[in-house]
Short mmCIF file of C-alpha atoms in Angstrom, two decimals:
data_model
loop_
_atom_site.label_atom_id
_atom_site.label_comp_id
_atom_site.label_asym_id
_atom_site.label_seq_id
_atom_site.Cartn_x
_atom_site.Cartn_y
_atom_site.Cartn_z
CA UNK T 1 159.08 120.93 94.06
CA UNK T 2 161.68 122.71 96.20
CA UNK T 3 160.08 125.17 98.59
CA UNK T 4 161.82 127.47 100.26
CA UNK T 5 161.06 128.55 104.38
CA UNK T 6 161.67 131.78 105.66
CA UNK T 7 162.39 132.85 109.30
CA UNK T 8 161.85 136.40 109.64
CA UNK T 9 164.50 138.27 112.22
CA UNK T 10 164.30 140.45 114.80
CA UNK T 11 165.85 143.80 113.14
CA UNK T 12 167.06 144.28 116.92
CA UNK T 13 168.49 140.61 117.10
CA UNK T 14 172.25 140.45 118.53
CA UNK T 15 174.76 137.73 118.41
CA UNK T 16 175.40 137.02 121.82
CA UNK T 17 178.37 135.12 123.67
CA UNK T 18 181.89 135.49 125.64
CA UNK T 19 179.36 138.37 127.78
CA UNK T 20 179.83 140.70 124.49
CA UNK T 21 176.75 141.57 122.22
CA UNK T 22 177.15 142.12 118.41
CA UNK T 23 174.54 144.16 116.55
CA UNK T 24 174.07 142.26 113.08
CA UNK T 25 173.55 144.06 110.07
CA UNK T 26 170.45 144.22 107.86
CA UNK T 27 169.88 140.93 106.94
CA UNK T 28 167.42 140.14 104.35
CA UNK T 29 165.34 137.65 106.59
CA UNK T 30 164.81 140.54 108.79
CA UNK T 31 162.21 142.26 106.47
CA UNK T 32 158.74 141.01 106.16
CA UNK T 33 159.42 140.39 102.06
CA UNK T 34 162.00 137.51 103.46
CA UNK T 35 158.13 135.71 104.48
CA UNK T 36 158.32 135.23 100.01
CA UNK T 37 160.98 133.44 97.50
CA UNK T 38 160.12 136.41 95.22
CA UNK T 39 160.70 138.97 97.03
CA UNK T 40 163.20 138.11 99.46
CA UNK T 41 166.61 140.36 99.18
CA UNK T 42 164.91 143.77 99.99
CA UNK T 43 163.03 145.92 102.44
CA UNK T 44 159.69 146.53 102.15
CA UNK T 45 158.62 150.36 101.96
CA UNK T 46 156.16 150.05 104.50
CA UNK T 47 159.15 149.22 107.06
CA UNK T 48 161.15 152.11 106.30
CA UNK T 49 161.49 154.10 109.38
CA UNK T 50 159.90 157.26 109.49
CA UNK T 51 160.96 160.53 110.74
CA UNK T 52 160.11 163.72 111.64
CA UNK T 53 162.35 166.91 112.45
CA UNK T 54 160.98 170.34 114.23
CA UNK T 55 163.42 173.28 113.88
CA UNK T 56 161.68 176.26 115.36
CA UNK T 57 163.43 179.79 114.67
CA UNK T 58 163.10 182.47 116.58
CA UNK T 59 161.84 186.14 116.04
CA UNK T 60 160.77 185.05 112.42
CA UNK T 61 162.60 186.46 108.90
CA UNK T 62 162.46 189.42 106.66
CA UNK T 63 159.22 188.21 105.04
CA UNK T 64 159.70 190.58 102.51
CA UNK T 65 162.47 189.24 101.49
CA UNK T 66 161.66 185.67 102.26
CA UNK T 67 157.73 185.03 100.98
CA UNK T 68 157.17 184.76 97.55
CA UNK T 69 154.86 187.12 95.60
CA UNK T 70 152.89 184.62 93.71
CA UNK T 71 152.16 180.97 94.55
CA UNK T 72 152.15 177.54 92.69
CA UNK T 73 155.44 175.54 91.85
CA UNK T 74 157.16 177.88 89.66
CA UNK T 75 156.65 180.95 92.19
CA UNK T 76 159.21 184.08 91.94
CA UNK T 77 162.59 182.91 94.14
CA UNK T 78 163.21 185.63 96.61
CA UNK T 79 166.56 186.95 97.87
CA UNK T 80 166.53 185.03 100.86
CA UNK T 81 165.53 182.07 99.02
CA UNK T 82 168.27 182.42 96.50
CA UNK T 83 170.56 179.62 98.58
CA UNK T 84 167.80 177.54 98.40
CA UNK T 85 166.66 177.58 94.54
CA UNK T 86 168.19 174.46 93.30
CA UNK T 87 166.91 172.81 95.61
CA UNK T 88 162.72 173.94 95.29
CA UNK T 89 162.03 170.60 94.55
CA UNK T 90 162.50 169.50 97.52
CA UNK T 91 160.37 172.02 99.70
CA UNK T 92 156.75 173.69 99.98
CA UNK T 93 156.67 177.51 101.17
CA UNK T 94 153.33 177.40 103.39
CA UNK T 95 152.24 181.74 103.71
CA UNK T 96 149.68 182.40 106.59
CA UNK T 97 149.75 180.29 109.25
CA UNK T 98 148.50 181.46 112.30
CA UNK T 99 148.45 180.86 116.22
CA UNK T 100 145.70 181.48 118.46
CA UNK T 101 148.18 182.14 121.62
CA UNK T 102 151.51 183.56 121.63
CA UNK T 103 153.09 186.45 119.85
CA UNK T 104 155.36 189.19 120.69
CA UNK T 105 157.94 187.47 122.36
CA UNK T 106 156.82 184.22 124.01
CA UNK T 107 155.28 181.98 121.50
CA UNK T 108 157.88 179.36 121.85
CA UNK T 109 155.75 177.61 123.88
CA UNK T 110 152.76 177.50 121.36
CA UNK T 111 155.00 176.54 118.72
CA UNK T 112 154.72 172.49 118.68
CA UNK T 113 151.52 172.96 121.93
CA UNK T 114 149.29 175.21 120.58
CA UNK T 115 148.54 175.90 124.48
CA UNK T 116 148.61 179.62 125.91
CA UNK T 117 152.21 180.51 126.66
CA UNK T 118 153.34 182.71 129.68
CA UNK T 119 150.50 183.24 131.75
CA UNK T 120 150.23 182.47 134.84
CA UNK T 121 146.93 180.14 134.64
CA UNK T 122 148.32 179.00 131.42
CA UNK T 123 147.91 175.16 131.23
CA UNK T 124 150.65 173.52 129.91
CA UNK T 125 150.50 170.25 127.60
CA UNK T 126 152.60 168.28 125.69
CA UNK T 127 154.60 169.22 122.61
CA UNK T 128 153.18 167.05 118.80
CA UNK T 129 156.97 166.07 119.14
CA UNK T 130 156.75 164.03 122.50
CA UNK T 131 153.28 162.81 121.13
CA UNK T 132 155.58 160.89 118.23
CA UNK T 133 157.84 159.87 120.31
CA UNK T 134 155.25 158.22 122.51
CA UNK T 135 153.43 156.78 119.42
CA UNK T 136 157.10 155.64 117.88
CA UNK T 137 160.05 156.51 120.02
CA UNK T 138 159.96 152.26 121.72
CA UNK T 139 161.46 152.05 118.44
CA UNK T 140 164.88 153.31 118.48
CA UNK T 141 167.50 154.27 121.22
CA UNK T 142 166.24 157.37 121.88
CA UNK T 143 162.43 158.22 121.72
CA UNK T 144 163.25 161.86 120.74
CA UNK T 145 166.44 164.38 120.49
CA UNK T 146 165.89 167.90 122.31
CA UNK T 147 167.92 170.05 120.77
CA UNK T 148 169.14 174.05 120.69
CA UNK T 149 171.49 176.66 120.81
CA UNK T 150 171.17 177.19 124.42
CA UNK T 151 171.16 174.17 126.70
CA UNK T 152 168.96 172.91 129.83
CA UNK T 153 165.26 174.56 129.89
CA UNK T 154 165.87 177.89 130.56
CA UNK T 155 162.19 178.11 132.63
CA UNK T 156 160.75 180.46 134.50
CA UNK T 157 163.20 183.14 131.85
CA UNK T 158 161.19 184.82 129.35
CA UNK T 159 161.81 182.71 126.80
CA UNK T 160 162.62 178.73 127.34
CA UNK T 161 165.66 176.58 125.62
CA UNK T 162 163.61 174.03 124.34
CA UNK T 163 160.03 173.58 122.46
CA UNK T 164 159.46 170.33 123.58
CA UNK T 165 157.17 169.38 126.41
CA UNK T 166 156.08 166.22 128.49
CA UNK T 167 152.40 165.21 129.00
CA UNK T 168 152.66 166.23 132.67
CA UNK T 169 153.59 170.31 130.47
CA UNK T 170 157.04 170.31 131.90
CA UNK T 171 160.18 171.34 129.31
CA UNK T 172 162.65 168.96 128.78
CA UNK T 173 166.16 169.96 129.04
CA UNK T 174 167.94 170.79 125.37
CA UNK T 175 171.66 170.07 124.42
CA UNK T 176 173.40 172.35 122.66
CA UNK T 177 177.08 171.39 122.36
CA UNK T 178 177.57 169.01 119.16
CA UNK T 179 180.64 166.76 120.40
CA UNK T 180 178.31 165.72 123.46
CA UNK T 181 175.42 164.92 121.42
CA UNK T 182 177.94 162.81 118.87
CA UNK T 183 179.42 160.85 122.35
CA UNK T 184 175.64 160.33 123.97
CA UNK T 185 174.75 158.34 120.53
CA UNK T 186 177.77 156.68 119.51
CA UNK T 187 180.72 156.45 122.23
CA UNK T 188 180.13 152.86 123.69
CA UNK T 189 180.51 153.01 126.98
CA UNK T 190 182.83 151.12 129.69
CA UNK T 191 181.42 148.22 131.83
CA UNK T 192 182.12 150.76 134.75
CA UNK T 193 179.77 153.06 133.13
CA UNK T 194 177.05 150.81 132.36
CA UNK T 195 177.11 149.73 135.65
CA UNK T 196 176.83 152.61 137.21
CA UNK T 197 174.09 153.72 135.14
CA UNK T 198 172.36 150.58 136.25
CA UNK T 199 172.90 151.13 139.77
CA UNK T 200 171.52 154.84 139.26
CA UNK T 201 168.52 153.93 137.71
CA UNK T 202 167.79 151.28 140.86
CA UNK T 203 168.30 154.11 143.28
CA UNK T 204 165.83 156.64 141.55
CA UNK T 205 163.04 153.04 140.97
CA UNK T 206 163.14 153.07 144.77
CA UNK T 207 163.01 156.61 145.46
CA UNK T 208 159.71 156.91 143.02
CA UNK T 209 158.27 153.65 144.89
CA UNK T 210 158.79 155.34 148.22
CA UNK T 211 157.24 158.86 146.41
CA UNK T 212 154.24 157.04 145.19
CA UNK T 213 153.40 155.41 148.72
CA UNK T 214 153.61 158.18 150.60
CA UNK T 215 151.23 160.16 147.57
CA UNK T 216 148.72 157.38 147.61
CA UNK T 217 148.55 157.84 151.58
CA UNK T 218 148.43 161.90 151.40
CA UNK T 219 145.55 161.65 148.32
CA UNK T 220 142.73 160.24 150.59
CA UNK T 221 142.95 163.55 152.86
CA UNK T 222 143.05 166.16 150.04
CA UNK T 223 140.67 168.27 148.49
CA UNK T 224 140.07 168.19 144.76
CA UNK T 225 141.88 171.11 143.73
CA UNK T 226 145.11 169.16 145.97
CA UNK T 227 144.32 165.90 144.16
CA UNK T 228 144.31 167.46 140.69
CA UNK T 229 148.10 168.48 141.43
CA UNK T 230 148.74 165.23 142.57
CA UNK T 231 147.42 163.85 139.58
CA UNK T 232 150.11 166.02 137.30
CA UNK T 233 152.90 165.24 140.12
CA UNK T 234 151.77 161.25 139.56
CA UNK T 235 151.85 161.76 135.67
CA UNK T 236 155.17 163.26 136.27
CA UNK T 237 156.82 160.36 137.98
CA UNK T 238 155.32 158.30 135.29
CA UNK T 239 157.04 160.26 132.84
CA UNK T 240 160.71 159.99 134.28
CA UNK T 241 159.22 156.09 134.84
CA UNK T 242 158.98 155.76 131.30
CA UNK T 243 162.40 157.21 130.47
CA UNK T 244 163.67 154.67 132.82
CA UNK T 245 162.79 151.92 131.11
CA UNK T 246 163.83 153.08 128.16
CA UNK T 247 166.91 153.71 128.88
CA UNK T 248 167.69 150.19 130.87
CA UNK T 249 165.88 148.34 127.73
CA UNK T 250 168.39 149.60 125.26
CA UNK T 251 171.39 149.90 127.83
CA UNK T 252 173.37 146.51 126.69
CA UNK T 253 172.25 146.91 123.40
CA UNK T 254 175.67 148.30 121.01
CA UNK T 255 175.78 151.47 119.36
CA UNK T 256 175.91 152.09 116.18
CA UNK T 257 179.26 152.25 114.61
CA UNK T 258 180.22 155.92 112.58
CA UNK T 259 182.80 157.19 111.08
CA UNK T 260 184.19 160.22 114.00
CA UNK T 261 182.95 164.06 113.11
CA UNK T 262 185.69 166.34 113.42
CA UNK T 263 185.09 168.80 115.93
CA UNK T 264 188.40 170.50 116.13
CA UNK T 265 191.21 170.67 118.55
CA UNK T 266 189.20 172.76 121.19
CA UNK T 267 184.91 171.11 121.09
CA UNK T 268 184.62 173.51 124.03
CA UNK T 269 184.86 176.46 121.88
CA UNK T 270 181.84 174.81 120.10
CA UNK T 271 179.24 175.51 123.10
CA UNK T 272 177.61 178.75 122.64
CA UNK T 273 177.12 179.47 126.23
CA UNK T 274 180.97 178.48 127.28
CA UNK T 275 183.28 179.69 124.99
CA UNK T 276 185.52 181.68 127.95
CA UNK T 277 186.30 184.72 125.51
CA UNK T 278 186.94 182.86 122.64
CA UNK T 279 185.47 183.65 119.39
CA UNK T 280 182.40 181.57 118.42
CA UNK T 281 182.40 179.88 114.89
CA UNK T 282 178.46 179.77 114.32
CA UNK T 283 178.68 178.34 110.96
CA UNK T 284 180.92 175.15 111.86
CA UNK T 285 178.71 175.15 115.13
CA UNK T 286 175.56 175.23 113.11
CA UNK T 287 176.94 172.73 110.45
CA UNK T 288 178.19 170.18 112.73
CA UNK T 289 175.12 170.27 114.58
CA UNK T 290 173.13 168.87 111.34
CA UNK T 291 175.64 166.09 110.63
CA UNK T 292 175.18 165.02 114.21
CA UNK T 293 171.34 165.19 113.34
CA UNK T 294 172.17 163.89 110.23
CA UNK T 295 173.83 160.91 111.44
CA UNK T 296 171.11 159.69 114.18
CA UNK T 297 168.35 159.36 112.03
CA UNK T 298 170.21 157.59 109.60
CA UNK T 299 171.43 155.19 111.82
CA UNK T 300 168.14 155.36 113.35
CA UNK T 301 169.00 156.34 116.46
CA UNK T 302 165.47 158.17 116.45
CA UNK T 303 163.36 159.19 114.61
CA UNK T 304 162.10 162.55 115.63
CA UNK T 305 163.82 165.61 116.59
CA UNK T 306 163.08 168.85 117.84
CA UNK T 307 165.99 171.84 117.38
CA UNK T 308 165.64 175.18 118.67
CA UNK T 309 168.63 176.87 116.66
CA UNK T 310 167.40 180.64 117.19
CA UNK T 311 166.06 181.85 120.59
CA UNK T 312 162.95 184.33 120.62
CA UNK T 313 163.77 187.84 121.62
CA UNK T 314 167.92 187.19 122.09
CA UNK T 315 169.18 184.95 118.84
CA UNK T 316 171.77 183.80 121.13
CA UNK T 317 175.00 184.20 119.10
CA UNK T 318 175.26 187.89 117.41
CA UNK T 319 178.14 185.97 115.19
CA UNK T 320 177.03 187.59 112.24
CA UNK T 321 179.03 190.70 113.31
CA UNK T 322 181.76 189.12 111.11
CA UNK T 323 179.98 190.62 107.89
CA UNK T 324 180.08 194.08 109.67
CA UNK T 325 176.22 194.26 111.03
CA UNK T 326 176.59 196.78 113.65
CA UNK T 327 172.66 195.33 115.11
CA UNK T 328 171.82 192.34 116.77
CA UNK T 329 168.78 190.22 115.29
CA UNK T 330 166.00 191.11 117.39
CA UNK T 331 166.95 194.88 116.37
CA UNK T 332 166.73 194.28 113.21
CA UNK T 333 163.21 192.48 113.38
CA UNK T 334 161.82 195.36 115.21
CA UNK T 335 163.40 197.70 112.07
CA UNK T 336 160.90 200.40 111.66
CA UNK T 337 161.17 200.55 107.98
CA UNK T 338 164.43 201.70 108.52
CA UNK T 339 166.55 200.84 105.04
CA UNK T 340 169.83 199.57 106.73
CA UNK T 341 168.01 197.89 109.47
CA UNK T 342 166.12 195.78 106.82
CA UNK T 343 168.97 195.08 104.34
CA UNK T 344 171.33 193.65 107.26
CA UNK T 345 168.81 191.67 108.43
CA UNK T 346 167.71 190.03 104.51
CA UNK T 347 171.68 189.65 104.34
CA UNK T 348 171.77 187.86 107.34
CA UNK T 349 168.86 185.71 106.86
CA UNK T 350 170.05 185.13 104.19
CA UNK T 351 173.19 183.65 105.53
CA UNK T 352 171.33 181.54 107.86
CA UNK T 353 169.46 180.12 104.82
CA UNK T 354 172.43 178.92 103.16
CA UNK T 355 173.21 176.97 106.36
CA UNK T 356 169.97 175.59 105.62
CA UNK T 357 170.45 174.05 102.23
CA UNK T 358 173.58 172.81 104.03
CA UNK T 359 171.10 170.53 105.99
CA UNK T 360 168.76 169.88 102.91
CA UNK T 361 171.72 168.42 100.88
CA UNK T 362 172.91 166.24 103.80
CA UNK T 363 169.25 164.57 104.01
CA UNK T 364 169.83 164.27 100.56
CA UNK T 365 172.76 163.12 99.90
CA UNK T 366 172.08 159.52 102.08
CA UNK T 367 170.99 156.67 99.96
CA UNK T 368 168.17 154.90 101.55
CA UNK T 369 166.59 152.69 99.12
CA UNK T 370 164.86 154.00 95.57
CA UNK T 371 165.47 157.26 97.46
CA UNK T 372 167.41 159.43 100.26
CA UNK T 373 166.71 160.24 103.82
CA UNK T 374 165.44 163.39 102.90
CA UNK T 375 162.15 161.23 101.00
CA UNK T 376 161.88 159.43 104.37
CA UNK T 377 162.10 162.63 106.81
CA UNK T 378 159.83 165.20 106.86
CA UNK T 379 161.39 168.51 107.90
CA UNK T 380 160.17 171.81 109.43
CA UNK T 381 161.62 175.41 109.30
CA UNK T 382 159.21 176.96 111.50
CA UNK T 383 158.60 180.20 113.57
CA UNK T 384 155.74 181.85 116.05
CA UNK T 385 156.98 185.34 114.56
CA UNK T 386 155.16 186.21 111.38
CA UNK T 387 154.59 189.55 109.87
CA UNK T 388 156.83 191.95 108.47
CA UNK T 389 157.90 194.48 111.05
CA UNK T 390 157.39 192.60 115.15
CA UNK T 391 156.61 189.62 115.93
CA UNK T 392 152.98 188.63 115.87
CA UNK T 393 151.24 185.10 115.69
CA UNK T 394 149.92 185.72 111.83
CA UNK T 395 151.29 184.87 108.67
CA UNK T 396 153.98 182.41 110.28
CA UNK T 397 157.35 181.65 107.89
CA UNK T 398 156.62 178.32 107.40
CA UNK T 399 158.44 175.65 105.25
CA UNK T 400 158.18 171.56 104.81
CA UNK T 401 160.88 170.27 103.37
CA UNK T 402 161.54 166.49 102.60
CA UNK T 403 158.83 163.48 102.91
CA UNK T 404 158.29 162.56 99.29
CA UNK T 405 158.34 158.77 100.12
CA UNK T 406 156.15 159.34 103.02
CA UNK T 407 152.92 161.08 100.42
CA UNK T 408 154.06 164.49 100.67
CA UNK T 409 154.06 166.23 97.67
CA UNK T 410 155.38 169.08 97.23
CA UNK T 411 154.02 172.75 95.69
CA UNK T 412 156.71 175.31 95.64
CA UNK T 413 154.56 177.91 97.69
CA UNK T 414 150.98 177.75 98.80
CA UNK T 415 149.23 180.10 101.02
CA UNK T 416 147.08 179.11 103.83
CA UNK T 417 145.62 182.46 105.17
CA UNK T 418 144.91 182.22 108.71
CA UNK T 419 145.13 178.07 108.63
CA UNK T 420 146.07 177.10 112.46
CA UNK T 421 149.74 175.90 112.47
CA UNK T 422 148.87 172.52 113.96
CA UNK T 423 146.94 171.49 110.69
CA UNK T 424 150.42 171.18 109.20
CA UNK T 425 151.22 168.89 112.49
CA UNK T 426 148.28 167.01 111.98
CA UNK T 427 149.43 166.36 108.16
CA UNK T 428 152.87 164.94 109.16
CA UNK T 429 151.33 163.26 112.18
CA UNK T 430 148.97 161.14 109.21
CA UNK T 431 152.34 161.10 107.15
CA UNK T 432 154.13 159.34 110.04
CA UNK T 433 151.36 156.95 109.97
CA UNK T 434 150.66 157.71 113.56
CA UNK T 435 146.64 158.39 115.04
CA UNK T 436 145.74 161.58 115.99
CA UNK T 437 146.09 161.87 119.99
CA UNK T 438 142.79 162.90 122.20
CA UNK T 439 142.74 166.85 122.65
CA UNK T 440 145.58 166.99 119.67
CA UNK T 441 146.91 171.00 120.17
CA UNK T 442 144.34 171.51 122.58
CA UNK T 443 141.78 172.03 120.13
CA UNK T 444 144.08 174.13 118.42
CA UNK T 445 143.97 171.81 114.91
CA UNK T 446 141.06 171.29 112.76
CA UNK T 447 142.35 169.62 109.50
CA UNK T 448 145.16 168.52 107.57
CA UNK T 449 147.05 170.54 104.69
CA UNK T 450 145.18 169.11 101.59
CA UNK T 451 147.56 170.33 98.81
CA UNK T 452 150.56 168.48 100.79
CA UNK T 453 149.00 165.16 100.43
CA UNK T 454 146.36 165.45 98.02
#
């Protein structure tokens, strides 16, 4: 009787030798089926990465425009829909959603939180997106992507650059310029470089050891309020800690090879905060910006994202001026039932969905397995401004898009009336395959989404 031995891989193995490192490809001994004669050759679904993408819009839509009238999978496509009716498959319209804190203007914050937003004795936590990357970000490259139109944190402005929050409730920094993003995940980088990122990283290891002597020494003389706040400062030095050694672990390690985006002769003019007078291009902005996505979680680069492609209260771009809209968005939201007010703005979300379905049919479009990276992704469109006419936290635009292979099913449009938004967190976060953190939303989740997994 022959019998045949398998050695199962590292999927992170690298040929090493001459001081270069070679990433190998997928290899069938790398998957846990190699472990059988029978079912050697293949990847086992279970070991399929996983991913999850957050795209929060601000200032809502035209949900008059946008929420169907009935429910149920063969629901009434509305106008704003329309780009996105071929594709109803591939989505679930969730009506009702609500958020206990935010509104108005300022519920970026509660978006991915559920904490209280602007206040001043508001206590910040982390974001359900830095709670996946904790749980599966040691994983890939890069635990999470912060993304948006407008780049760093903007805090301490009314309305912040980025949804996504550490566990010491600080914002981390978003990128917004497409061509940087593309170089951060797949330029390889000199010896020089790596060196000096090294060398960096030693500097600010003995800076925090010097930090966390002195704090230990200053704790034994403070009052509780004082060593509370040392507490958060310690879990803050933990945090950039973390990202350390994350960073060194993978800092040798080759990037993944892609074919080169083209970003045109001037990738400056692609930052919507420095364009120097020129004229903006949204749409190739907006579409380059989900190949980039595109391309890291299909090289799995990471595996979950968090995009902030429309500010609250300023949408950051006005480029929709091209069609002749004489408002900007946030005029239009606040519309008064005024006719022209409310047509420009269906016309121009509608124009933003069609970027969408862009994005859909890019997830799409990627092989992976019996089905495509959109089965393996689950993706949010997502907003704190509901209603029809302002910006409250009720009836939230909500859509989940993607996920099939991960137990979602999907069913056309349901409606959830008054549901807390972080039920629909807590569904991906079981989705993922990923336990339910201590104090998940601050309270501010009691369930799951039962028709998206039932």
């Amino acid at each position: 009787m022959n019998i045949l031995h398998h050695h199962q891989v590292s999927r992170r193995a690298f040929l090493r030798g001459a001081g270069v490192a070679l990433g190998l490809p997928w290899l069938e001994c790398m998957s846990s089926l190699a472990r059988a004669a029978g079912t050697a050759g293949g990847i086992a679904e279970s070991e399929r990465p996983r991913r999850s993408i957050f795209c929060y819009w601000g200032l809502g839509v035209n949900g008059r425009d946008f929420t169907p009238p009935d429910t149920g999978k063969n629901y009434t496509v509305t106008k704003i829909l329309e780009p996105l009716a071929r594709l109803r498959d591939e989505f679930t319209i969730i009506s009702g959603m609500t958020l206990s804190h935010g509104g108005g203007h300022e519920g970026d914050r509660s978006f991915l939180t559920g904490c209280s937003t602007h206040t001043a004795d508001a206590k910040l936590r982390i974001s359900c997106d830095q709670e996946l990357a904790d749980a599966v970000g040691k994983k890939t490259r890069f635990p999470s992507l912060v993304l948006g139109i407008k780049r760093g944190t903007g805090f301490g402005n009314p309305q912040d650059n980025s949804t996504s929050w550490t566990r010491s409730g600080t914002p981390i920094p978003s990128e917004n310029r497409p061509h940087i993003i593309f170089d951060r995940l797949f330029r390889a980088e000199s010896p020089a470089e790596l060196a000096a990122r090294e060398a960096g990283a030693g500097r600010t290891g003995s800076v925090l050891d010097a930090v966390r002597e002195e704090a230990k020494s200053l704790s034994a003389k403070l009052g509780k309020d004082d060593k509370r706040k040392l507490d958060e400062y310690f879990t803050s030095v933990r945090d950039v800690e973390q990202r350390m050694a994350t960073d060194l672990e993978w800092l040798h390690k080759p990037k993944p090879t892609v074919e080169p985006l083209d970003f045109g002769k001037d990738p400056q003019a692609l930052d919507p905060t420095s364009r120097g007078g020129r004229q903006f291009d949204y749409r190739t902005y907006q579409r380059l910006m989900y190949d980039v996505i595109t391309l890291a979680i299909q090289t799995d680069s990471t595996r979950v994202i968090g995009y902030k492609p429309r500010m609250d209260l300023s949408d950051g771009t006005y480029t929709y001026g091209f069609m002749g809209c004489p408002y900007d968005y946030h005029t239009m939201t606040h519309h008064g039932e005024d006719p022209d007010k409310l047509k420009w703005l269906t016309q121009v979300d509608t124009w933003y969905a069609e970027d969408w379905a862009y994005f859909i049919d890019r997830l799409k479009g990627v092989k992976e397995g019996d089905g495509t990276l959109l089965d393996h992704t689950m993706l949010v469109w997502g907003s704190s401004g509901g209603t029809v006419n302002a910006h409250n936290r009720t009836d939230l635009p909500t859509m989940l898009v993607g996920g099939q292979k991960l137990g979602i099913h999907h069913q056309g449009h349901i409606m959830k009336k008054d549901m807390l938004l972080g039920n629909l967190w807590q569904t991906m976060f079981g989705a993922m395959g990923v336990k339910l953190p201590d104090n998940f939303q601050g309270g501010e989740a009691n369930g799951i989404v039962k028709e998206l997994v039932g």
